[in-house]
Short mmCIF file of C-alpha atoms in Angstrom, two decimals:
data_model
loop_
_atom_site.label_atom_id
_atom_site.label_comp_id
_atom_site.label_asym_id
_atom_site.label_seq_id
_atom_site.Cartn_x
_atom_site.Cartn_y
_atom_site.Cartn_z
CA MET A 13 12.84 -13.30 23.06
CA GLY A 14 11.81 -13.70 19.57
CA LEU A 15 8.83 -12.23 17.88
CA VAL A 16 7.43 -15.28 16.39
CA GLY A 17 3.93 -16.02 17.38
CA VAL A 18 3.08 -12.43 18.69
CA GLY A 19 0.32 -10.47 17.18
CA PHE A 20 0.61 -7.85 14.25
CA ARG A 21 0.52 -4.79 16.38
CA HIS A 22 3.13 -6.17 18.62
CA LEU A 23 5.31 -6.59 15.58
CA LEU A 24 4.72 -3.13 14.61
CA GLU A 25 5.44 -1.82 18.01
CA SER A 26 8.81 -3.58 17.80
CA CYS A 27 9.49 -2.09 14.47
CA ARG A 28 8.67 1.37 15.83
CA VAL A 29 11.75 1.39 18.35
CA SER A 30 14.13 0.45 15.35
CA LYS A 31 16.71 2.65 13.85
CA PHE A 32 14.81 2.76 10.38
CA LEU A 33 11.33 4.13 11.47
CA GLU A 34 9.45 6.64 13.25
CA LEU A 35 6.10 4.94 13.50
CA ASP A 36 2.95 6.13 15.33
CA LEU A 37 0.61 3.25 15.89
CA ARG A 38 -2.40 5.91 15.70
CA GLY A 39 -1.59 6.29 12.02
CA GLY A 40 1.73 7.91 11.25
CA LEU A 41 4.77 6.63 9.38
CA LYS A 42 7.95 8.44 8.91
CA LEU A 43 11.35 6.97 7.70
CA THR A 44 14.55 7.94 9.45
CA PRO A 45 17.47 9.03 7.46
CA ILE A 46 18.84 5.54 7.33
CA GLY A 47 15.25 4.18 6.57
CA ARG A 48 15.40 6.51 3.56
CA MET A 49 18.69 4.89 2.44
CA LEU A 50 17.03 1.49 2.35
CA ARG A 51 14.09 2.87 0.79
CA ASN A 52 16.16 4.35 -1.96
CA ASN A 53 17.90 0.87 -2.48
CA LEU A 54 14.52 -0.76 -2.84
CA LYS A 55 13.69 1.75 -5.43
CA ASP A 56 16.83 0.95 -7.38
CA GLU A 57 16.16 -2.70 -7.37
CA PHE A 58 12.46 -2.16 -8.48
CA ARG A 59 13.64 -0.05 -11.33
CA ARG A 60 15.84 -2.77 -12.73
CA GLY A 61 12.77 -4.67 -13.98
CA GLU A 62 12.68 -8.28 -14.51
CA ALA A 63 15.59 -10.17 -16.16
CA GLY A 64 15.73 -10.25 -19.79
CA MET A 65 13.36 -7.27 -20.53
CA ALA A 66 14.39 -3.68 -21.08
CA VAL A 67 13.00 -1.19 -18.71
CA TYR A 68 13.40 2.48 -19.36
CA GLU A 69 13.36 5.24 -16.99
CA GLY A 70 10.16 7.52 -17.53
CA SER A 71 9.27 10.89 -16.24
CA ASN A 72 6.34 11.74 -14.01
CA GLY A 73 6.20 15.39 -15.50
CA ILE A 74 4.98 14.24 -18.86
CA SER A 75 2.00 11.87 -20.22
CA LEU A 76 2.36 8.03 -20.81
CA GLY A 77 2.11 8.79 -24.60
CA GLU A 78 5.05 11.29 -24.30
CA ASN A 79 6.98 8.76 -22.38
CA LEU A 80 6.21 6.12 -25.17
CA ARG A 81 7.26 8.44 -27.96
CA PHE A 82 10.34 9.28 -26.08
CA ALA A 83 11.39 5.59 -25.57
CA ARG A 84 10.62 4.82 -29.22
CA GLU A 85 12.51 7.75 -30.58
CA THR A 86 15.60 7.21 -28.35
CA PHE A 87 15.88 3.34 -28.26
CA ALA A 88 15.35 0.36 -30.64
CA ILE A 89 12.28 -0.64 -28.56
CA ASP A 90 10.75 -4.20 -28.99
CA LEU A 91 8.01 -5.94 -27.18
CA PRO A 92 7.76 -6.63 -24.40
CA PHE A 93 9.40 -3.49 -22.75
CA GLY A 94 8.69 -1.39 -19.65
CA ILE A 95 8.74 2.09 -18.59
CA ALA A 96 9.39 2.89 -14.83
CA VAL A 97 7.96 6.07 -13.34
CA GLU A 98 7.87 7.42 -9.82
CA GLU A 99 5.22 9.66 -8.61
CA THR A 100 5.53 11.54 -5.38
CA PHE A 101 2.57 12.55 -2.91
CA VAL A 102 1.95 14.31 0.29
CA ASN A 103 -0.36 13.81 3.13
CA LYS A 104 -1.87 10.61 2.07
CA SER A 105 -3.43 7.41 3.95
CA ILE A 106 -2.09 4.24 2.43
CA ARG A 107 -3.93 0.92 3.46
CA LEU A 108 -1.69 -1.83 4.64
CA ASN A 109 -4.52 -4.25 4.76
CA GLU A 110 -8.14 -4.45 6.09
CA ASN A 111 -7.25 -3.48 9.56
CA HIS A 112 -4.27 -1.03 9.36
CA GLU A 113 -3.52 2.06 7.32
CA PHE A 114 -0.74 4.70 7.70
CA HIS A 115 -0.55 8.41 7.19
CA LEU A 116 2.32 9.66 5.04
CA GLU A 117 3.43 13.26 5.17
CA ASN A 118 5.56 12.54 2.20
CA GLY A 119 5.61 9.40 -0.01
CA SER A 120 6.14 7.93 -3.61
CA TRP A 121 4.21 5.42 -5.96
CA LEU A 122 6.52 3.28 -8.03
CA THR A 123 4.92 2.08 -11.21
CA CYS A 124 6.48 -0.10 -13.90
CA SER A 125 4.35 -0.42 -17.14
CA TYR A 126 5.14 -3.39 -19.29
CA PHE A 127 3.91 -3.38 -22.84
CA VAL A 128 3.13 -6.73 -24.51
CA ASN A 129 1.69 -8.24 -27.54
CA PRO A 130 -2.04 -8.96 -26.90
CA SER A 131 -1.80 -12.47 -27.80
CA MET A 132 0.81 -13.24 -25.15
CA SER A 133 -0.44 -10.95 -22.41
CA THR A 134 -2.29 -13.55 -20.29
CA GLU A 135 0.72 -15.77 -20.18
CA PHE A 136 3.05 -12.70 -19.58
CA MET A 137 0.91 -11.73 -16.62
CA TYR A 138 1.18 -15.23 -14.98
CA LYS A 139 5.00 -15.10 -15.86
CA ILE A 140 5.51 -11.64 -14.18
CA GLN A 141 3.52 -12.36 -11.02
CA ARG A 142 5.57 -15.31 -10.34
CA GLN A 143 8.71 -13.28 -10.89
CA ARG A 144 7.32 -10.58 -8.58
CA LYS A 145 6.71 -13.12 -5.97
CA ILE A 146 10.25 -14.41 -6.47
CA TRP A 147 11.57 -11.01 -6.20
CA TRP A 148 10.14 -10.39 -2.72
CA MET A 149 11.33 -13.99 -1.70
CA ARG A 150 15.07 -13.23 -2.89
CA TYR A 151 15.45 -10.38 -0.47
CA ALA A 152 13.54 -11.91 2.52
CA CYS A 153 14.58 -13.60 5.78
CA ASP A 154 11.42 -15.86 5.46
CA PRO A 155 10.72 -16.59 1.84
CA GLY A 156 7.67 -18.72 2.76
CA ARG A 157 5.68 -15.82 3.99
CA TYR A 158 4.67 -14.36 0.21
CA LEU A 159 1.60 -15.36 -1.59
CA ILE A 160 -0.34 -14.37 -4.84
CA SER A 161 -3.84 -13.49 -4.54
CA ASP A 162 -6.63 -14.80 -6.79
CA VAL A 163 -7.02 -13.12 -9.98
CA ARG A 164 -10.00 -10.62 -10.25
CA GLN A 165 -11.67 -9.43 -13.39
CA SER A 166 -13.74 -6.45 -13.73
CA ALA A 167 -16.95 -6.92 -15.79
CA ASP A 168 -16.88 -3.86 -17.86
CA SER A 169 -13.29 -3.10 -18.88
CA LYS A 170 -11.84 -6.69 -18.69
CA VAL A 171 -9.04 -5.39 -16.58
CA GLN A 172 -7.37 -8.28 -14.57
CA SER A 173 -5.74 -7.66 -11.18
CA VAL A 174 -3.77 -9.58 -8.75
CA ALA A 175 -1.74 -8.61 -5.69
CA ILE A 176 1.48 -9.89 -4.15
CA LYS A 177 0.88 -10.28 -0.42
CA ALA A 178 2.94 -11.41 2.74
CA ARG A 179 1.95 -12.98 5.93
CA PHE A 180 3.12 -11.35 9.22
CA ALA A 181 1.92 -12.74 12.46
CA ASP A 182 -1.82 -13.11 12.18
CA GLU A 183 -2.46 -10.88 9.09
CA GLU A 184 -1.64 -10.39 5.50
CA VAL A 185 -0.13 -7.32 4.12
CA ALA A 186 -0.41 -6.04 0.48
CA LEU A 187 2.86 -5.29 -0.94
CA GLU A 188 1.93 -4.46 -4.59
CA GLN A 189 -0.72 -4.61 -7.35
CA LEU A 190 -0.49 -5.93 -10.69
CA GLU A 191 -3.13 -5.03 -13.37
CA LEU A 192 -3.41 -6.32 -16.97
CA VAL A 193 -5.10 -3.57 -19.01
CA PRO A 194 -6.27 -4.28 -22.63
CA GLY A 195 -4.73 -1.82 -25.29
CA ASP A 196 -8.11 -0.46 -26.14
CA VAL A 197 -8.80 0.73 -22.54
CA MET A 198 -5.37 2.33 -22.49
CA ARG A 199 -5.57 3.80 -26.06
CA ASP A 200 -6.17 7.38 -24.91
CA LEU A 201 -3.52 7.31 -22.29
CA MET A 202 -1.07 5.83 -24.65
CA GLU A 203 -2.15 8.60 -27.26
CA ASP A 204 -2.71 5.83 -29.95
CA PHE A 205 0.86 4.41 -29.57
CA GLN A 206 1.36 1.27 -31.77
CA VAL A 207 4.24 -1.06 -32.41
CA LYS A 208 5.30 -3.00 -35.43
CA VAL A 209 5.33 -6.84 -34.85
CA GLY A 210 7.55 -9.35 -36.64
CA LYS A 211 9.03 -8.50 -40.11
CA SER A 212 5.68 -7.32 -41.36
CA SER A 213 4.63 -3.74 -41.39
CA ARG A 214 1.49 -4.42 -39.33
CA LYS A 215 1.08 -2.46 -36.20
CA ILE A 216 -0.63 -3.39 -32.86
CA THR A 217 -1.98 -1.68 -29.87
CA PRO A 218 0.08 -3.41 -27.03
CA ASN A 219 -1.75 -4.44 -23.73
CA VAL A 220 -0.31 -3.05 -20.58
CA LEU A 221 0.78 -4.58 -17.37
CA GLN A 222 1.15 -2.33 -14.56
CA ILE A 223 2.94 -3.07 -11.30
CA ARG A 224 2.33 -0.51 -8.67
CA GLN A 225 3.74 -0.05 -5.21
CA CYS A 226 4.19 2.41 -2.47
CA ALA A 227 7.97 2.70 -1.77
CA GLU A 228 7.52 3.53 1.95
CA LEU A 229 5.27 0.66 2.64
CA ALA A 230 7.67 -1.73 0.69
CA THR A 231 10.34 -0.43 3.11
CA LEU A 232 8.09 -1.11 6.20
CA GLU A 233 7.69 -4.58 4.74
CA VAL A 234 11.45 -5.26 4.68
CA ILE A 235 11.67 -4.12 8.22
CA LEU A 236 8.76 -6.10 9.33
CA ASP A 237 10.23 -9.28 7.76
CA ALA A 238 13.63 -8.58 9.33
CA PHE A 239 12.29 -8.09 12.89
CA GLU A 240 9.76 -11.13 12.67
CA SER A 241 12.35 -13.50 11.44
CA SER A 242 15.18 -12.54 13.80
CA GLY A 243 13.51 -11.09 16.87
CA SER A 244 16.85 -9.81 17.99
CA SER A 245 19.13 -6.85 17.98
CA SER A 246 20.61 -8.06 14.63
CA VAL A 247 18.46 -6.84 11.93
CA ARG A 248 19.18 -9.19 8.91
CA ILE A 249 18.24 -7.05 5.99
CA HIS A 250 19.44 -8.42 2.54
CA ARG A 251 22.99 -7.17 1.59
CA LYS A 252 21.81 -5.75 -1.45
CA LEU A 253 19.26 -3.45 0.27
CA ALA A 254 21.29 -2.74 3.48
CA PRO A 255 22.07 1.04 3.71
CA TYR A 256 25.56 0.37 4.62
CA LYS A 257 27.34 -2.55 3.15
CA CYS A 258 30.22 -2.55 5.40
CA GLY A 259 31.51 -0.85 8.68
CA VAL A 260 35.15 -0.20 9.65
CA VAL A 261 36.11 -0.85 13.52
CA CYS A 262 39.50 -0.23 15.02
CA ILE A 263 40.74 -1.98 18.32
CA SER A 264 44.14 -1.25 19.91
CA ASP A 265 45.68 -1.06 23.40
CA ASP A 266 48.29 1.45 22.19
CA SER A 267 47.08 5.01 21.56
CA GLU A 268 49.80 5.81 19.05
CA GLN A 269 48.88 2.42 17.06
CA LEU A 270 45.31 3.60 17.47
CA ASN A 271 45.84 6.84 15.54
CA GLU A 272 47.61 4.96 12.66
CA LEU A 273 44.79 2.46 12.52
CA GLN A 274 42.24 5.33 12.37
CA ASP A 275 44.29 6.83 9.45
CA LEU A 276 44.27 3.43 7.62
CA ALA A 277 40.43 3.17 8.27
CA LYS A 278 39.95 6.46 6.42
CA HIS A 279 41.99 5.35 3.66
CA LEU A 280 40.06 2.03 3.47
CA CYS A 281 36.80 4.00 3.40
CA ASN A 282 37.86 6.22 0.64
CA VAL A 283 38.88 3.15 -1.49
CA LEU A 284 35.54 1.38 -0.78
CA ARG A 285 33.42 4.52 -1.40
CA LYS A 286 35.26 4.98 -4.99
CA SER A 287 33.99 1.53 -5.61
CA ASN A 288 30.55 2.53 -4.80
CA ILE A 289 30.37 0.67 -1.66
CA THR A 290 28.50 2.43 1.03
CA ILE A 291 30.82 2.04 4.19
CA LEU A 292 30.32 3.44 7.60
CA ASP A 293 33.51 4.63 9.36
CA CYS A 294 33.26 3.73 13.00
CA SER A 295 37.01 4.22 13.77
CA THR A 296 36.36 7.46 15.50
CA LYS A 297 34.50 5.27 18.31
CA ALA A 298 37.62 3.04 18.47
CA GLY A 299 38.51 1.43 21.83
CA ASN A 300 40.96 -0.95 23.54
CA SER A 301 38.48 -3.44 25.26
CA LYS A 302 36.46 -6.36 24.13
CA GLN A 303 33.51 -4.57 25.63
CA SER A 304 34.00 -1.53 23.17
CA LEU A 305 34.14 -3.95 20.16
CA ASN A 306 30.96 -5.83 21.04
CA LYS A 307 29.22 -2.44 21.57
CA GLN A 308 30.18 -1.33 18.02
CA LEU A 309 29.21 -4.70 16.72
CA ARG A 310 25.83 -4.47 18.06
CA HIS A 311 25.26 -0.94 16.73
CA LEU A 312 26.28 -2.23 13.24
CA ASP A 313 23.95 -5.19 13.54
CA SER A 314 21.01 -3.01 14.78
CA ILE A 315 21.22 -0.93 11.52
CA ALA A 316 21.71 -4.08 9.37
CA VAL A 317 25.21 -3.60 8.08
CA PRO A 318 26.06 -7.07 6.82
CA TYR A 319 29.92 -6.85 7.02
CA CYS A 320 32.50 -5.35 9.33
CA LEU A 321 36.18 -4.73 8.67
CA LEU A 322 38.01 -5.28 12.06
CA LEU A 323 41.55 -3.50 12.12
CA GLN A 324 43.92 -4.37 15.05
CA ASP A 325 47.49 -3.73 15.76
CA GLN A 326 48.82 -6.33 13.39
CA SER A 327 47.03 -4.98 10.58
CA LEU A 328 49.66 -2.11 10.23
CA GLN A 329 52.40 -4.83 9.81
CA ASN A 330 50.95 -7.43 7.72
CA GLY A 331 48.01 -5.82 5.91
CA LEU A 332 45.62 -8.47 7.34
CA PHE A 333 42.16 -7.75 8.48
CA GLN A 334 39.22 -9.70 9.92
CA LEU A 335 36.06 -9.42 7.83
CA ARG A 336 32.96 -10.31 10.15
CA SER A 337 29.67 -11.33 8.81
CA ARG A 338 26.57 -10.24 10.42
CA ASP A 339 24.44 -13.36 9.56
CA THR A 340 26.98 -15.85 10.73
CA THR A 341 28.75 -13.71 13.45
CA LEU A 342 32.21 -15.57 11.95
CA SER A 343 35.15 -13.83 10.65
CA GLU A 344 37.61 -14.57 7.98
CA THR A 345 41.02 -13.22 7.36
CA ILE A 346 41.61 -11.06 4.17
CA HIS A 347 44.53 -8.90 2.84
CA ILE A 348 44.49 -5.32 2.10
CA SER A 349 45.12 -6.35 -1.61
CA ASP A 350 41.87 -8.05 -1.70
CA LEU A 351 39.90 -4.85 -1.29
CA PRO A 352 37.42 -3.73 -2.81
CA ASN A 353 37.20 -6.52 -5.50
CA TYR A 354 36.36 -9.43 -2.67
CA LEU A 355 33.90 -7.14 -0.85
CA LEU A 356 32.14 -6.19 -4.18
CA LYS A 357 31.99 -9.88 -5.03
CA ILE A 358 30.22 -11.13 -1.89
CA ILE A 359 27.79 -8.08 -1.63
CA THR A 360 26.67 -8.29 -5.47
CA SER A 361 26.41 -12.36 -5.35
#
């Protein structure tokens, strides 16, 4: 039975029994080891920033002004550019929406601060908020669930803010906050940082657009999206975010052949890992029946592995394998010489 149409708490309860979360509906949220792998992949995608703009890795151990000085001394910076910083915290309650909050024993805030010419900052904010919505849509099973809130502006500091949200069941969930802060408000934090504009020697204090999200709640959102959209044992997390990109499964009726297939599986895993493809070796759970194969495939689907390499007896003679897609459940035949290039191509596309 699917999850479409059920309440938000029912959806949370369904996610609680997933392989990614240890979730207490009384207020506790903890990620399992595979959940933490998903979170780390989300962090990497967040740090890449938006296309066409340089984003530099900052340090939480120093001030914003020091991060800016380091960027200017190390790189040929030009507006707009960003600095991404991760800030960890312990024992903190994070609000999901008006009705739900979760307690995290350990967590992290991800912040990307974009520095932009004040004359272009409003247009820049509208551009980035659209791009951030598209960023979430790109990795979603249901791209239509995302929305941008109305812009709010504080009366005193002229700070403009907007949120990216997602609709789940009967509620909206806040994903991240964007704030456009005038340069004169940020002057002290930036320690009077200024940038030359154009070919003149004139310097300006840039405005700052800050994007902020809790990595753990962003991970929860991805899991909520996968569960509400599929409502089955197959967890369809985007291949770029999936903790493991591929699993390797062996099936044979002959015990000697099975041992050789397991050795081949280990070799393939080493080749794929050297190409930075996270691979799950399931060859130790090999069997000789269709029931055994289906059990292994269900396990891979439950932890969102998008592809599976199936090794059978003939693979030892002709070097051909079946590459199964989680999303379509269809398989295609590929040759060992196509690895890892073919797999890298479909994962990164």
